[in-house]
Amino acid sequence: MNLLYQSTRGGEKDVTASQAILKGLACDGGLFMPTQIPKLDLTMKELAGRSYQETAYEVMKLFLTDFTEEELKRCIACAYDQKFDTQVIAPLVKADGAYYLELFHGSTIAFKDMALSILPHLMTTAARKNHVDQEIVILTATSGDTGKAAMAGFADVPGTRIIVFYPKDGVSRVQELQMVTQKGDNTAVVAIHGNFDDAQTGVKKLFSDKGFGRELADKGFVFSSANSINIGRLIPQVVYYVYAYGQLLNSGEIADGEKIHVTVPTGNFGNILAAYFAKQMGVPIDKLLCASNDNKVLYDFFVTGTYDKKREFLLTISPSMDILISSNLERLIYLSAGCSCEKTAQMMASLAESGAYTISEDMRQQMADFVGGFADQQQDKDSIRRVYEDTGYVMDTHTGVACAVYQNYRAKSGDETKTVIASTASPYKFSRSVMEAIEGGSLPEDEFQVIDQLREISGVEIPRAVEEIRFAPIRHTRTCRIDDMKKTVAEILGL
């Protein structure tokens, strides 16, 4: 079956997977969605003994139907190789009554590696398939992790350039150093004077600027995206939830067909949406616990049915979740509205114009699988410290939010269903906040002294990705105001 894609807002239909990956964002500002979510054609028992790479092929072949078997397997082999520091790619660690799905063993020690290791290979293959001879400009906004992972993936890939915008004071020091030291003649990093939502909105405006698009085309460039608005980012994320269930089944932790819960620290909504896709494909997932930090726009949405971004933007110790416009929620809106492009477009227009929208009761019923929860910064720290003291397991500040939300849900509901918690980043990526949570007191000003202290108490080796930036030279120093993003892109591309 040839699975096609269409925009959530109705402006583009009958788009192939490779075309959707190349475009990133639909011409009407909508997100590409498959015309249906396919079912797995292997049982979970059959998948349980498969490697990560084999599982990836079984999942992705169902979505990327215009890629040949040879093309897709080559992309997978190039992505999930020695750049990961564990052969299983995404190990499950049992601690504190839950199963932590460690998604941070890639080259930039965050879950974005899981998809951004393969996206450049998918995109360059898609370009060849569609006879694209323009230089692909990857334009991306990041709340800290996507930017580095995307640059690591696309650095020096022929026929591509990548420009990353990040909020100047809205990422951890390690996140910033990972970006500004990035090598690659085709990479550019820009710190904006604003927050992540400002960066994301600015990038979307550039995508929808048809005049600028024509100017780019005349100069031999075409925009695409590495954010999770790109379906080529979302589909690879489905894989690790299928794989996690297979691991639990293979190890005897669960019985075949036994339902599990999944808890995901959530900002832009792509990671938990991937778990929802896995459920729709046939993975026995029951509840999806959507864990928010103090910027609890998603928690409020699932409790009230109203999405309202009109609130104070808070900078927290879990900066990758400091988001008020969760772009991937549009895909869930589309699905819960019966795949109505008209309803979806109306709600997105309302969000743009008034800053809010409210879904119908029928749509809320369609989202009954989701449970909203949030943890403030103190609860986050308390969870990190408690789990370390009780088990020796060290988690980062985003996983800490998910842990706190899960434990709170279990205490209130009495629900003892086995639960997978998406562990989205290495604790070394947020070492200062993690050490403050565990040890308290004053810490050295030097970030790498703090990292060394974390190594001493955790017994976990400092990842290569962190050691590499300890003495790496700063290569990117460009900054800009929000309203100068277009001008900055033009300068970088030499327009």
PDB file of C-alpha atoms in Angstrom, residues 28 47 102 212 218 336 350 373 391 437:
ATOM      1  CA  ASP A  28      -0.685  26.405   4.288  1.00  0.00           C
ATOM      2  CA  LEU A  47       9.021  -8.063  17.432  1.00  0.00           C
ATOM      3  CA  GLU A 102      17.062   5.916  28.115  1.00  0.00           C
ATOM      4  CA  PHE A 212      11.181  35.007   0.463  1.00  0.00           C
ATOM      5  CA  ASP A 218      16.060  31.969  -7.551  1.00  0.00           C
ATOM      6  CA  SER A 336      -9.510  13.973  17.392  1.00  0.00           C
ATOM      7  CA  SER A 350      -7.974  31.095  16.680  1.00  0.00           C
ATOM      8  CA  GLY A 373       0.127  16.185  35.038  1.00  0.00           C
ATOM      9  CA  THR A 391      18.356   3.649  44.186  1.00  0.00           C
ATOM     10  CA  ALA A 437      18.982  18.807  43.484  1.00  0.00           C
TER      11      ALA A 437
END
